[in-house]
Amino acid sequence: MKSFCVVGAGFSGAIIARHLAERGHKVTVVDERPHMGGNCHTERDAETGVMVHKYGPHIFHTADQRAWDYVQRFGKFRPYVNRVKAISSDRVYTLPVNLLTINQFFGTTMGPKEARAFIESKADRSIKEARSFEEQALSMIGPELYRAFFYGYTRKQWGLEPTELPASILKRLPLRFNYDDNYFNHPYQGMPEDGYTAIIENILAVDGIDIRLGCSFESLEEPYDHVFYTGPIDRYFQFRLGRLGYRTLDFERFVDEGDHQGTAVINYCDEAVPFTRISEHKHFAPWEQEKFSKTVCFREYSRLAGETDIPYYPIRLVNEKKMLDSYIELAKAEKKVSFLGRLGTYRYLDMDVTITEALAACDQIDIVLQEDDTILPSFFVDPA
């Protein structure tokens, strides 16, 4: 039996911890927050009773059967389709850009073939290989839709000109020439009936795990055979090479009677509006929304993360990539520590990818632990 420390009680840490405990090892899970779930944490709002996504909306969607089967072992998932609306120039549209969006925006009644040809005529075909977010947008949808839905929103979300952002950010956004307004393409989509924190609690509800909330890794004094670290990689090394850049979010909570906006999420695309979106949380649980007389909403503001802020989105521009490479080298030289998850690898990961990678890491851990003299890897996925 070995003793392990898992830093972070989000999905990555919980999956690793349970896997090790089920194999008879002693596991300590630490998280400096007073709750489990990381940024997926959900809780009942004290005033309204609505299940709130404390750190912003999280909708579970995946094409990975293994990840889908795994989460359903620990809680009931209800069907949920993410249908996002957007306000641009005082008009409401549907996202992602689909046939309805195109016809609404241009005041047309085109069918799929006409709309495809129309958008192709708008797209900048001189851009053979997009080098930036802006070039990717112009080559996909042309200037009008780009300016209406992406330019101002992107500047607010990232605090940068779209010409400074990589094309990869936009490549994962769908463009459809039918009336499908499901924001995601994945076959498995849903929302946990009792929230994400209950899922994490159930994953960690196994003998052999010592959970310490409100406890930082730096405060621990016990020796461990190995540490699985899902916190920020630069923090582990006490920021000796500098701080990696993140965007953080501020939430302005407000309560209204009845139904405030009629849907879960509305994006505010105009740059003159200081917030990026409003989330109305009772709509994330449509099976219970009618029982609440009040509704709770969050206005969401994005800004550069300071030293005491919660990191949300890794920036990963040129300077950060250079610094990350240096931290990776430090990590590879570190003994008895594995870095994983969104913060440990400094990558933007959806929940399903986090779960998929954690389960794959468990497979590797089993192989390695069969050989007593074999060392667990610093990374299970190349963070570069």
mmCIF file of C-alpha atoms in Angstrom:
data_model
loop_
_atom_site.group_PDB
_atom_site.id
_atom_site.type_symbol
_atom_site.label_atom_id
_atom_site.label_comp_id
_atom_site.label_asym_id
_atom_site.label_seq_id
_atom_site.Cartn_x
_atom_site.Cartn_y
_atom_site.Cartn_z
ATOM 1 C CA MET A 1 0.000 0.000 0.000
ATOM 2 C CA LYS A 2 1.302 3.441 -0.946
ATOM 3 C CA SER A 3 0.294 6.881 0.305
ATOM 4 C CA PHE A 4 -0.753 9.488 -2.239
ATOM 5 C CA CYS A 5 -1.723 13.146 -2.091
ATOM 6 C CA VAL A 6 -4.185 14.523 -4.622
ATOM 7 C CA VAL A 7 -4.261 18.307 -4.834
ATOM 8 C CA GLY A 8 -7.639 19.593 -5.971
ATOM 9 C CA ALA A 9 -11.163 18.209 -5.491
ATOM 10 C CA GLY A 10 -12.419 18.795 -9.026
ATOM 11 C CA PHE A 11 -13.126 16.052 -11.552
ATOM 12 C CA SER A 12 -9.454 15.263 -12.281
ATOM 13 C CA GLY A 13 -8.478 14.922 -8.643
ATOM 14 C CA ALA A 14 -11.620 13.042 -7.603
ATOM 15 C CA ILE A 15 -11.282 10.429 -10.353
ATOM 16 C CA ILE A 16 -7.610 9.796 -9.593
ATOM 17 C CA ALA A 17 -8.262 9.651 -5.836
ATOM 18 C CA ARG A 18 -11.106 7.142 -6.110
ATOM 19 C CA HIS A 19 -9.133 4.947 -8.482
ATOM 20 C CA LEU A 20 -6.174 4.760 -6.102
ATOM 21 C CA ALA A 21 -8.352 4.176 -3.026
ATOM 22 C CA GLU A 22 -10.237 1.341 -4.740
ATOM 23 C CA ARG A 23 -6.876 -0.339 -5.265
ATOM 24 C CA GLY A 24 -6.144 -0.253 -1.562
ATOM 25 C CA HIS A 25 -3.914 2.808 -1.354
ATOM 26 C CA LYS A 26 -4.153 5.593 1.211
ATOM 27 C CA VAL A 27 -5.178 8.901 -0.396
ATOM 28 C CA THR A 28 -5.303 12.426 0.982
ATOM 29 C CA VAL A 29 -7.333 14.925 -1.078
ATOM 30 C CA VAL A 30 -6.724 18.596 -0.314
ATOM 31 C CA ASP A 31 -8.502 21.656 -1.657
ATOM 32 C CA GLU A 32 -8.155 25.151 -0.299
ATOM 33 C CA ARG A 33 -11.758 25.988 -1.102
ATOM 34 C CA PRO A 34 -14.412 25.080 1.479
ATOM 35 C CA HIS A 35 -16.234 22.836 -1.004
ATOM 36 C CA MET A 36 -15.618 20.116 -3.579
ATOM 37 C CA GLY A 37 -16.142 20.468 -7.308
ATOM 38 C CA GLY A 38 -13.622 23.142 -8.268
ATOM 39 C CA ASN A 39 -15.043 25.573 -10.807
ATOM 40 C CA CYS A 40 -17.889 23.104 -11.492
ATOM 41 C CA HIS A 41 -19.216 23.643 -7.957
ATOM 42 C CA THR A 42 -23.007 23.920 -7.679
ATOM 43 C CA GLU A 43 -25.100 24.860 -4.665
ATOM 44 C CA ARG A 44 -28.638 25.842 -3.750
ATOM 45 C CA ASP A 45 -29.053 29.622 -3.667
ATOM 46 C CA ALA A 46 -30.096 30.559 -0.125
ATOM 47 C CA GLU A 47 -32.645 33.178 -1.202
ATOM 48 C CA THR A 48 -34.336 31.523 -4.180
ATOM 49 C CA GLY A 49 -33.643 27.796 -3.773
ATOM 50 C CA VAL A 50 -32.350 27.619 -7.348
ATOM 51 C CA MET A 51 -29.365 25.348 -8.070
ATOM 52 C CA VAL A 52 -26.604 27.801 -8.955
ATOM 53 C CA HIS A 53 -23.430 27.213 -10.952
ATOM 54 C CA LYS A 54 -21.259 29.212 -8.569
ATOM 55 C CA TYR A 55 -18.386 29.797 -10.982
ATOM 56 C CA GLY A 56 -20.368 30.110 -14.201
ATOM 57 C CA PRO A 57 -22.419 27.745 -16.378
ATOM 58 C CA HIS A 58 -21.246 24.178 -16.956
ATOM 59 C CA ILE A 59 -23.160 21.994 -19.413
ATOM 60 C CA PHE A 60 -22.013 18.407 -19.720
ATOM 61 C CA HIS A 61 -21.514 17.258 -23.308
ATOM 62 C CA THR A 62 -19.285 14.578 -24.766
ATOM 63 C CA ALA A 63 -18.709 12.121 -27.579
ATOM 64 C CA ASP A 64 -16.782 9.813 -25.237
ATOM 65 C CA GLN A 65 -18.942 6.876 -24.192
ATOM 66 C CA ARG A 66 -16.572 6.014 -21.343
ATOM 67 C CA ALA A 67 -16.757 9.509 -19.815
ATOM 68 C CA TRP A 68 -20.558 9.551 -20.171
ATOM 69 C CA ASP A 69 -20.926 6.136 -18.549
ATOM 70 C CA TYR A 70 -18.560 7.149 -15.748
ATOM 71 C CA VAL A 71 -20.384 10.285 -14.599
ATOM 72 C CA GLN A 72 -23.737 8.517 -14.705
ATOM 73 C CA ARG A 73 -22.456 6.043 -12.105
ATOM 74 C CA PHE A 74 -22.406 8.853 -9.555
ATOM 75 C CA GLY A 75 -25.617 10.771 -10.239
ATOM 76 C CA LYS A 76 -28.655 11.023 -12.455
ATOM 77 C CA PHE A 77 -28.282 13.166 -15.566
ATOM 78 C CA ARG A 78 -31.341 14.796 -17.055
ATOM 79 C CA PRO A 79 -31.612 15.653 -20.764
ATOM 80 C CA TYR A 80 -30.470 19.203 -21.441
ATOM 81 C CA VAL A 81 -29.823 21.084 -24.685
ATOM 82 C CA ASN A 82 -27.826 24.301 -24.546
ATOM 83 C CA ARG A 83 -29.665 26.901 -26.663
ATOM 84 C CA VAL A 84 -27.814 30.205 -26.496
ATOM 85 C CA LYS A 85 -29.270 33.546 -27.508
ATOM 86 C CA ALA A 86 -27.296 36.655 -28.418
ATOM 87 C CA ILE A 87 -28.128 40.354 -28.398
ATOM 88 C CA SER A 88 -26.414 42.454 -31.045
ATOM 89 C CA SER A 89 -27.410 46.048 -31.868
ATOM 90 C CA ASP A 90 -30.591 45.692 -29.776
ATOM 91 C CA ARG A 91 -31.829 42.620 -31.613
ATOM 92 C CA VAL A 92 -32.041 39.039 -30.347
ATOM 93 C CA TYR A 93 -30.560 36.184 -32.377
ATOM 94 C CA THR A 94 -29.914 32.497 -31.891
ATOM 95 C CA LEU A 95 -26.445 30.970 -31.611
ATOM 96 C CA PRO A 96 -24.459 29.203 -32.867
ATOM 97 C CA VAL A 97 -24.747 30.839 -36.277
ATOM 98 C CA ASN A 98 -27.281 28.723 -38.138
ATOM 99 C CA LEU A 99 -29.876 29.170 -40.860
ATOM 100 C CA LEU A 100 -32.218 31.084 -38.552
ATOM 101 C CA THR A 101 -29.414 33.429 -37.471
ATOM 102 C CA ILE A 102 -28.468 34.118 -41.094
ATOM 103 C CA ASN A 103 -32.042 34.765 -42.194
ATOM 104 C CA GLN A 104 -32.770 36.914 -39.127
ATOM 105 C CA PHE A 105 -29.642 38.985 -39.550
ATOM 106 C CA PHE A 106 -29.879 39.606 -43.287
ATOM 107 C CA GLY A 107 -33.699 39.778 -43.435
ATOM 108 C CA THR A 108 -33.896 36.874 -45.871
ATOM 109 C CA THR A 109 -35.766 33.584 -46.253
ATOM 110 C CA MET A 110 -32.993 31.490 -47.751
ATOM 111 C CA GLY A 111 -32.850 27.725 -47.729
ATOM 112 C CA PRO A 112 -29.720 25.742 -46.862
ATOM 113 C CA LYS A 113 -28.150 25.779 -50.351
ATOM 114 C CA GLU A 114 -28.830 29.471 -50.888
ATOM 115 C CA ALA A 115 -27.494 30.386 -47.465
ATOM 116 C CA ARG A 116 -24.317 28.356 -47.963
ATOM 117 C CA ALA A 117 -23.632 30.071 -51.289
ATOM 118 C CA PHE A 118 -24.488 33.454 -49.764
ATOM 119 C CA ILE A 119 -22.071 33.040 -46.837
ATOM 120 C CA GLU A 120 -19.377 31.740 -49.180
ATOM 121 C CA SER A 121 -19.765 34.962 -51.159
ATOM 122 C CA LYS A 122 -19.265 36.934 -47.935
ATOM 123 C CA ALA A 123 -16.245 34.924 -46.742
ATOM 124 C CA ASP A 124 -12.760 36.193 -47.497
ATOM 125 C CA ARG A 125 -11.351 33.537 -49.830
ATOM 126 C CA SER A 126 -7.982 35.276 -50.028
ATOM 127 C CA ILE A 127 -7.254 33.866 -46.540
ATOM 128 C CA LYS A 128 -5.825 30.423 -47.305
ATOM 129 C CA GLU A 129 -4.609 29.609 -43.803
ATOM 130 C CA ALA A 130 -5.974 31.705 -40.940
ATOM 131 C CA ARG A 131 -3.266 33.040 -38.607
ATOM 132 C CA SER A 132 -5.596 34.718 -36.106
ATOM 133 C CA PHE A 133 -9.082 34.616 -34.641
ATOM 134 C CA GLU A 134 -10.117 37.473 -36.936
ATOM 135 C CA GLU A 135 -8.802 35.831 -40.093
ATOM 136 C CA GLN A 136 -10.535 32.594 -39.143
ATOM 137 C CA ALA A 137 -13.850 34.416 -38.703
ATOM 138 C CA LEU A 138 -13.551 36.416 -41.916
ATOM 139 C CA SER A 139 -12.697 33.263 -43.866
ATOM 140 C CA MET A 140 -15.705 31.428 -42.375
ATOM 141 C CA ILE A 141 -18.563 33.911 -42.149
ATOM 142 C CA GLY A 142 -17.486 37.256 -43.610
ATOM 143 C CA PRO A 143 -17.306 40.711 -42.029
ATOM 144 C CA GLU A 144 -20.951 41.385 -41.130
ATOM 145 C CA LEU A 145 -21.621 38.329 -38.941
ATOM 146 C CA TYR A 146 -18.119 38.565 -37.485
ATOM 147 C CA ARG A 147 -18.616 42.165 -36.376
ATOM 148 C CA ALA A 148 -22.119 41.497 -35.057
ATOM 149 C CA PHE A 149 -21.441 38.399 -32.949
ATOM 150 C CA PHE A 150 -17.716 37.929 -32.356
ATOM 151 C CA TYR A 151 -15.647 41.094 -32.548
ATOM 152 C CA GLY A 152 -16.933 42.985 -29.497
ATOM 153 C CA TYR A 153 -17.651 39.859 -27.467
ATOM 154 C CA THR A 154 -14.135 38.544 -28.063
ATOM 155 C CA ARG A 155 -12.500 41.815 -27.052
ATOM 156 C CA LYS A 156 -14.473 41.779 -23.798
ATOM 157 C CA GLN A 157 -13.808 38.100 -23.106
ATOM 158 C CA TRP A 158 -10.067 38.133 -23.811
ATOM 159 C CA GLY A 159 -9.091 41.785 -23.381
ATOM 160 C CA LEU A 160 -7.211 41.556 -26.677
ATOM 161 C CA GLU A 161 -7.733 42.407 -30.313
ATOM 162 C CA PRO A 162 -9.010 39.377 -32.261
ATOM 163 C CA THR A 163 -5.969 39.808 -34.507
ATOM 164 C CA GLU A 164 -3.810 38.847 -31.499
ATOM 165 C CA LEU A 165 -5.694 35.643 -30.677
ATOM 166 C CA PRO A 166 -5.029 32.258 -32.304
ATOM 167 C CA ALA A 167 -7.392 30.942 -34.961
ATOM 168 C CA SER A 168 -7.886 27.775 -32.910
ATOM 169 C CA ILE A 169 -10.233 29.570 -30.502
ATOM 170 C CA LEU A 170 -12.853 29.973 -33.245
ATOM 171 C CA LYS A 171 -12.308 26.690 -35.031
ATOM 172 C CA ARG A 172 -14.390 24.791 -32.482
ATOM 173 C CA LEU A 173 -17.460 27.017 -32.945
ATOM 174 C CA PRO A 174 -20.042 25.496 -35.303
ATOM 175 C CA LEU A 175 -21.556 27.104 -38.415
ATOM 176 C CA ARG A 176 -24.747 25.418 -39.587
ATOM 177 C CA PHE A 177 -26.950 25.742 -42.650
ATOM 178 C CA ASN A 178 -30.031 24.276 -40.992
ATOM 179 C CA TYR A 179 -32.223 25.338 -38.053
ATOM 180 C CA ASP A 180 -30.385 23.287 -35.443
ATOM 181 C CA ASP A 181 -29.696 25.637 -32.508
ATOM 182 C CA ASN A 182 -28.162 23.017 -30.203
ATOM 183 C CA TYR A 183 -24.909 24.716 -29.216
ATOM 184 C CA PHE A 184 -23.045 21.403 -29.061
ATOM 185 C CA ASN A 185 -22.697 18.593 -31.593
ATOM 186 C CA HIS A 186 -21.941 15.827 -29.096
ATOM 187 C CA PRO A 187 -24.276 12.808 -28.855
ATOM 188 C CA TYR A 188 -24.315 12.791 -25.041
ATOM 189 C CA GLN A 189 -25.577 15.938 -23.344
ATOM 190 C CA GLY A 190 -27.155 16.501 -19.974
ATOM 191 C CA MET A 191 -27.260 18.174 -16.593
ATOM 192 C CA PRO A 192 -26.886 16.397 -13.226
ATOM 193 C CA GLU A 193 -30.165 16.412 -11.335
ATOM 194 C CA ASP A 194 -28.492 17.191 -8.005
ATOM 195 C CA GLY A 195 -25.673 19.352 -9.368
ATOM 196 C CA TYR A 196 -22.011 18.730 -10.098
ATOM 197 C CA THR A 197 -20.795 18.953 -6.519
ATOM 198 C CA ALA A 198 -22.977 15.976 -5.589
ATOM 199 C CA ILE A 199 -21.327 14.009 -8.408
ATOM 200 C CA ILE A 200 -17.849 14.826 -7.067
ATOM 201 C CA GLU A 201 -18.916 13.983 -3.501
ATOM 202 C CA ASN A 202 -20.184 10.602 -4.674
ATOM 203 C CA ILE A 203 -16.959 9.890 -6.584
ATOM 204 C CA LEU A 204 -14.951 10.588 -3.423
ATOM 205 C CA ALA A 205 -17.296 8.597 -1.136
ATOM 206 C CA VAL A 206 -15.079 5.545 -0.828
ATOM 207 C CA ASP A 207 -12.981 4.100 1.992
ATOM 208 C CA GLY A 208 -9.344 5.114 2.066
ATOM 209 C CA ILE A 209 -9.754 8.793 1.168
ATOM 210 C CA ASP A 210 -9.036 11.566 3.671
ATOM 211 C CA ILE A 211 -10.638 14.787 2.408
ATOM 212 C CA ARG A 212 -9.307 18.098 3.719
ATOM 213 C CA LEU A 213 -11.196 21.160 2.538
ATOM 214 C CA GLY A 214 -10.043 24.696 3.306
ATOM 215 C CA CYS A 215 -6.532 23.277 3.291
ATOM 216 C CA SER A 216 -3.668 24.306 1.002
ATOM 217 C CA PHE A 217 -1.109 21.867 -0.337
ATOM 218 C CA GLU A 218 1.657 24.148 0.901
ATOM 219 C CA SER A 219 0.478 23.661 4.503
ATOM 220 C CA LEU A 220 0.904 19.872 4.442
ATOM 221 C CA GLU A 221 3.810 18.346 6.315
ATOM 222 C CA GLU A 222 3.238 14.599 5.842
ATOM 223 C CA PRO A 223 5.439 12.685 3.411
ATOM 224 C CA TYR A 224 3.746 10.967 0.444
ATOM 225 C CA ASP A 225 4.949 8.387 -2.031
ATOM 226 C CA HIS A 226 3.575 10.515 -4.887
ATOM 227 C CA VAL A 227 1.589 13.702 -5.455
ATOM 228 C CA PHE A 228 -1.018 14.247 -8.168
ATOM 229 C CA TYR A 229 -1.186 18.012 -8.600
ATOM 230 C CA THR A 230 -4.170 19.618 -10.351
ATOM 231 C CA GLY A 231 -3.452 23.166 -9.145
ATOM 232 C CA PRO A 232 -1.662 25.832 -11.214
ATOM 233 C CA ILE A 233 1.692 24.507 -12.369
ATOM 234 C CA ASP A 234 3.424 27.854 -11.776
ATOM 235 C CA ARG A 235 2.132 27.954 -8.195
ATOM 236 C CA TYR A 236 3.669 24.556 -7.445
ATOM 237 C CA PHE A 237 7.053 26.065 -8.251
ATOM 238 C CA GLN A 238 6.224 29.215 -6.230
ATOM 239 C CA PHE A 239 6.107 31.305 -9.422
ATOM 240 C CA ARG A 240 9.889 31.253 -9.640
ATOM 241 C CA LEU A 241 9.794 31.811 -13.419
ATOM 242 C CA GLY A 242 6.884 34.264 -13.291
ATOM 243 C CA ARG A 243 3.109 33.951 -13.374
ATOM 244 C CA LEU A 244 1.309 32.371 -16.287
ATOM 245 C CA GLY A 245 -1.488 34.540 -17.672
ATOM 246 C CA TYR A 246 -5.153 33.783 -17.095
ATOM 247 C CA ARG A 247 -8.462 35.495 -17.644
ATOM 248 C CA THR A 248 -10.739 35.522 -14.615
ATOM 249 C CA LEU A 249 -14.459 36.206 -14.213
ATOM 250 C CA ASP A 250 -16.463 38.466 -11.931
ATOM 251 C CA PHE A 251 -20.130 37.661 -11.330
ATOM 252 C CA GLU A 252 -22.773 40.222 -10.448
ATOM 253 C CA ARG A 253 -25.671 38.356 -8.838
ATOM 254 C CA PHE A 254 -29.211 39.710 -8.973
ATOM 255 C CA VAL A 255 -32.640 38.308 -8.156
ATOM 256 C CA ASP A 256 -35.913 38.896 -9.999
ATOM 257 C CA GLU A 257 -39.495 37.726 -9.664
ATOM 258 C CA GLY A 258 -40.639 34.928 -11.969
ATOM 259 C CA ASP A 259 -38.671 34.596 -15.196
ATOM 260 C CA HIS A 260 -36.069 37.247 -16.033
ATOM 261 C CA GLN A 261 -34.900 36.480 -19.588
ATOM 262 C CA GLY A 262 -36.694 33.293 -20.649
ATOM 263 C CA THR A 263 -33.571 31.237 -21.315
ATOM 264 C CA ALA A 264 -30.405 30.054 -19.585
ATOM 265 C CA VAL A 265 -27.795 32.168 -21.372
ATOM 266 C CA ILE A 266 -27.860 35.375 -23.411
ATOM 267 C CA ASN A 267 -24.610 36.703 -24.874
ATOM 268 C CA TYR A 268 -24.216 40.473 -25.122
ATOM 269 C CA CYS A 269 -22.116 40.970 -28.214
ATOM 270 C CA ASP A 270 -21.816 44.769 -28.323
ATOM 271 C CA GLU A 271 -18.599 46.091 -26.856
ATOM 272 C CA ALA A 272 -20.460 49.029 -25.299
ATOM 273 C CA VAL A 273 -22.167 46.588 -22.899
ATOM 274 C CA PRO A 274 -19.538 45.879 -20.222
ATOM 275 C CA PHE A 275 -20.577 42.307 -19.390
ATOM 276 C CA THR A 276 -20.297 39.341 -21.752
ATOM 277 C CA ARG A 277 -23.447 37.429 -20.851
ATOM 278 C CA ILE A 278 -26.262 36.893 -18.365
ATOM 279 C CA SER A 279 -26.965 33.404 -17.039
ATOM 280 C CA GLU A 280 -30.333 32.612 -15.472
ATOM 281 C CA HIS A 281 -29.669 29.523 -13.433
ATOM 282 C CA LYS A 282 -33.104 27.989 -12.963
ATOM 283 C CA HIS A 283 -33.195 27.349 -16.727
ATOM 284 C CA PHE A 284 -30.252 24.948 -16.326
ATOM 285 C CA ALA A 285 -32.700 22.660 -14.486
ATOM 286 C CA PRO A 286 -35.906 22.851 -16.575
ATOM 287 C CA TRP A 287 -37.419 19.894 -14.721
ATOM 288 C CA GLU A 288 -37.773 22.031 -11.565
ATOM 289 C CA GLN A 289 -37.783 25.646 -12.755
ATOM 290 C CA GLU A 290 -41.541 26.179 -12.405
ATOM 291 C CA LYS A 291 -41.513 25.586 -8.650
ATOM 292 C CA PHE A 292 -39.452 28.720 -7.910
ATOM 293 C CA SER A 293 -41.232 32.044 -7.470
ATOM 294 C CA LYS A 294 -37.960 33.947 -7.771
ATOM 295 C CA THR A 295 -35.044 33.631 -10.175
ATOM 296 C CA VAL A 296 -31.338 34.279 -9.726
ATOM 297 C CA CYS A 297 -29.078 35.580 -12.495
ATOM 298 C CA PHE A 298 -25.377 36.340 -12.916
ATOM 299 C CA ARG A 299 -23.953 39.088 -15.084
ATOM 300 C CA GLU A 300 -20.509 37.925 -16.164
ATOM 301 C CA TYR A 301 -17.485 40.196 -16.574
ATOM 302 C CA SER A 302 -14.103 39.048 -17.878
ATOM 303 C CA ARG A 303 -10.713 40.556 -16.982
ATOM 304 C CA LEU A 304 -7.052 39.698 -16.580
ATOM 305 C CA ALA A 305 -6.516 37.568 -13.469
ATOM 306 C CA GLY A 306 -4.580 39.112 -10.587
ATOM 307 C CA GLU A 307 -2.524 37.254 -8.001
ATOM 308 C CA THR A 308 -5.512 36.510 -5.737
ATOM 309 C CA ASP A 309 -8.093 35.819 -8.463
ATOM 310 C CA ILE A 310 -9.512 32.457 -9.515
ATOM 311 C CA PRO A 311 -7.875 31.430 -12.826
ATOM 312 C CA TYR A 312 -10.400 30.463 -15.523
ATOM 313 C CA TYR A 313 -9.015 30.686 -19.050
ATOM 314 C CA PRO A 314 -5.306 30.169 -19.830
ATOM 315 C CA ILE A 315 -4.205 32.853 -22.280
ATOM 316 C CA ARG A 316 -1.454 30.761 -23.916
ATOM 317 C CA LEU A 317 -0.078 33.518 -26.122
ATOM 318 C CA VAL A 318 3.602 33.683 -27.113
ATOM 319 C CA ASN A 319 4.988 34.861 -23.758
ATOM 320 C CA GLU A 320 2.919 32.358 -21.780
ATOM 321 C CA LYS A 321 3.926 29.488 -24.073
ATOM 322 C CA LYS A 322 7.604 30.274 -23.547
ATOM 323 C CA MET A 323 7.120 30.385 -19.781
ATOM 324 C CA LEU A 324 5.034 27.198 -19.862
ATOM 325 C CA ASP A 325 7.824 25.373 -21.702
ATOM 326 C CA SER A 326 10.204 26.351 -18.924
ATOM 327 C CA TYR A 327 7.797 25.155 -16.228
ATOM 328 C CA ILE A 328 7.354 21.877 -18.111
ATOM 329 C CA GLU A 329 11.092 21.321 -17.927
ATOM 330 C CA LEU A 330 11.033 21.989 -14.176
ATOM 331 C CA ALA A 331 8.119 19.572 -13.780
ATOM 332 C CA LYS A 332 9.890 16.818 -15.685
ATOM 333 C CA ALA A 333 12.870 17.186 -13.362
ATOM 334 C CA GLU A 334 10.664 17.022 -10.254
ATOM 335 C CA LYS A 335 10.477 13.657 -8.530
ATOM 336 C CA LYS A 336 7.277 11.965 -7.374
ATOM 337 C CA VAL A 337 4.847 14.580 -8.752
ATOM 338 C CA SER A 338 2.391 14.307 -11.659
ATOM 339 C CA PHE A 339 0.654 17.374 -13.082
ATOM 340 C CA LEU A 340 -2.769 17.032 -14.650
ATOM 341 C CA GLY A 341 -6.039 18.815 -15.295
ATOM 342 C CA ARG A 342 -6.748 22.287 -16.626
ATOM 343 C CA LEU A 343 -4.458 24.162 -14.257
ATOM 344 C CA GLY A 344 -1.753 21.537 -13.950
ATOM 345 C CA THR A 345 -1.272 21.469 -17.724
ATOM 346 C CA TYR A 346 -2.275 25.091 -18.431
ATOM 347 C CA ARG A 347 -4.830 24.140 -21.079
ATOM 348 C CA TYR A 348 -8.469 25.088 -21.546
ATOM 349 C CA LEU A 349 -10.371 21.831 -21.071
ATOM 350 C CA ASP A 350 -14.073 21.103 -21.143
ATOM 351 C CA MET A 351 -15.361 18.844 -18.380
ATOM 352 C CA ASP A 352 -15.632 15.796 -20.592
ATOM 353 C CA VAL A 353 -12.016 16.114 -21.774
ATOM 354 C CA THR A 354 -10.894 16.483 -18.159
ATOM 355 C CA ILE A 355 -12.732 13.273 -17.280
ATOM 356 C CA THR A 356 -11.471 11.422 -20.358
ATOM 357 C CA GLU A 357 -7.873 12.370 -19.591
ATOM 358 C CA ALA A 358 -8.208 11.456 -15.908
ATOM 359 C CA LEU A 359 -9.587 8.010 -16.778
ATOM 360 C CA ALA A 360 -6.758 7.470 -19.272
ATOM 361 C CA ALA A 361 -4.290 8.521 -16.560
ATOM 362 C CA CYS A 362 -5.786 5.869 -14.276
ATOM 363 C CA ASP A 363 -5.048 3.256 -16.942
ATOM 364 C CA GLN A 364 -1.424 4.386 -17.058
ATOM 365 C CA ILE A 365 -1.182 4.464 -13.265
ATOM 366 C CA ASP A 366 -2.277 0.819 -13.081
ATOM 367 C CA ILE A 367 0.434 -0.212 -15.524
ATOM 368 C CA VAL A 368 3.150 1.745 -13.742
ATOM 369 C CA LEU A 369 2.238 0.636 -10.217
ATOM 370 C CA GLN A 370 2.586 -3.005 -11.245
ATOM 371 C CA GLU A 371 6.325 -2.357 -11.391
ATOM 372 C CA ASP A 372 7.613 -1.169 -8.014
ATOM 373 C CA ASP A 373 10.705 0.497 -9.430
ATOM 374 C CA THR A 374 8.892 2.376 -12.204
ATOM 375 C CA ILE A 375 8.288 6.108 -11.742
ATOM 376 C CA LEU A 376 4.942 7.702 -12.559
ATOM 377 C CA PRO A 377 5.198 10.274 -15.360
ATOM 378 C CA SER A 378 5.269 14.026 -14.738
ATOM 379 C CA PHE A 379 2.499 14.429 -17.337
ATOM 380 C CA PHE A 380 -0.033 11.967 -18.711
ATOM 381 C CA VAL A 381 -0.783 14.346 -21.603
ATOM 382 C CA ASP A 382 1.778 16.610 -23.271
ATOM 383 C CA PRO A 383 0.813 20.135 -22.059
ATOM 384 C CA ALA A 384 2.769 21.837 -24.826
#
